[in-house]
One Martini backbone bead per residue (centre of mass of N, CA, C, O) as a GRO file, in nm:
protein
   67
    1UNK     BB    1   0.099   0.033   0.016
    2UNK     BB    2   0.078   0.359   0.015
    3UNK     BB    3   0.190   0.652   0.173
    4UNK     BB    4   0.324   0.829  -0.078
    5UNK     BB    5   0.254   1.084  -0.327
    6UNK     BB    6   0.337   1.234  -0.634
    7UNK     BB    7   0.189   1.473  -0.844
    8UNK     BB    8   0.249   1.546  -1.133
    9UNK     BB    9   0.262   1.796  -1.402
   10UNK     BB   10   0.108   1.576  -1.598
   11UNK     BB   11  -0.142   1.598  -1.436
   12UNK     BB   12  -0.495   1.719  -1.432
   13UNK     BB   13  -0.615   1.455  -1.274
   14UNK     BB   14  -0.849   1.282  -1.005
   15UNK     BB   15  -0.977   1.007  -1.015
   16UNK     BB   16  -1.185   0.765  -0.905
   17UNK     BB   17  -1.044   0.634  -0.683
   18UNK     BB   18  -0.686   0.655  -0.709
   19UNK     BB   19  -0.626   0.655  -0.348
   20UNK     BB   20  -0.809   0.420  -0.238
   21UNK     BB   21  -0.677   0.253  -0.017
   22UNK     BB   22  -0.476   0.329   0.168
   23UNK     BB   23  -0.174   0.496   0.379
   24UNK     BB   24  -0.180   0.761   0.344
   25UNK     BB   25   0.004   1.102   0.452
   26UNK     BB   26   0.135   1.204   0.157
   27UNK     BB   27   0.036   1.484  -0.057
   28UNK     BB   28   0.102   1.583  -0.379
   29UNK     BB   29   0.023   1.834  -0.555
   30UNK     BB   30  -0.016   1.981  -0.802
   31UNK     BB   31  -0.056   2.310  -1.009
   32UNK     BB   32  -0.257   2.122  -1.269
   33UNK     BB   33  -0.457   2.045  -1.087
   34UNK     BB   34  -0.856   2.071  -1.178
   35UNK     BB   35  -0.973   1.755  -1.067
   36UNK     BB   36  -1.133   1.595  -0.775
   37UNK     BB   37  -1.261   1.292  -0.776
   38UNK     BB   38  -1.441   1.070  -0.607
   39UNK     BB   39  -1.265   0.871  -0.370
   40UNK     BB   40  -0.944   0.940  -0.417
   41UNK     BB   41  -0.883   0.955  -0.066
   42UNK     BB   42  -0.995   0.712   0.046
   43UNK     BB   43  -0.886   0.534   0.302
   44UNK     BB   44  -0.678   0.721   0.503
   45UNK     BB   45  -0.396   0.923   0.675
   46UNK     BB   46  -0.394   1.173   0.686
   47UNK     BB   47  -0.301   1.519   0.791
   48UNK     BB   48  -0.260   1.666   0.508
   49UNK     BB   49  -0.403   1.901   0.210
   50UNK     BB   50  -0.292   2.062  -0.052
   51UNK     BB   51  -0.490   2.276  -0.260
   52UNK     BB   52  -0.469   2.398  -0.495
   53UNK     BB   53  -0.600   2.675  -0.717
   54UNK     BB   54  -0.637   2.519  -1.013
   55UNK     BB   55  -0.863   2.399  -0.860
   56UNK     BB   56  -1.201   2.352  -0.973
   57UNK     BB   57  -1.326   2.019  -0.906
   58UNK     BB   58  -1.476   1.932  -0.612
   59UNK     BB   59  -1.609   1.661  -0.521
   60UNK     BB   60  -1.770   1.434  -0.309
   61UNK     BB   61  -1.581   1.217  -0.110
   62UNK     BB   62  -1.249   1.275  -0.160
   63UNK     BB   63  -1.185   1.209   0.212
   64UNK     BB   64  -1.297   0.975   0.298
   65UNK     BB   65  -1.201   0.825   0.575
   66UNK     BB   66  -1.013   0.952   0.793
   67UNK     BB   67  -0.735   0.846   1.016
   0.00000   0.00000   0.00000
């Protein structure tokens, strides 16, 4: 399971559950990401988020189940 993620500037999406169910702490978004969908970090570790002016379109349910 991942712990921590780099999304690289080459990605401009963060699709449905791409990250989900994983033991993430630490996820870098990059300032190219405009829009993170449904359930993308579902069921991880995060302790803290920084989402980019980038996004623009921020779906329901995309850090649920943090613990």
């Amino acid at each position: 399971k991942l712990t921590s993620v780099i999304i690289p500037n080459s990605i401009i999406t963060i699709k449905y559950g791409a990250f989900a169910n994983n033991e993430l702490i630490n996820v870098i978004i990059s300032n190219k990401i405009t829009s993170i969908g449904d359930y993308a970090f579902f069921s991880n570790k995060l302790t803290s988020v920084i989402i980019p002016e980038s996004v623009i379109l921020l779906v329901t349910q995309h850090f649920h189940t943090i613990y």
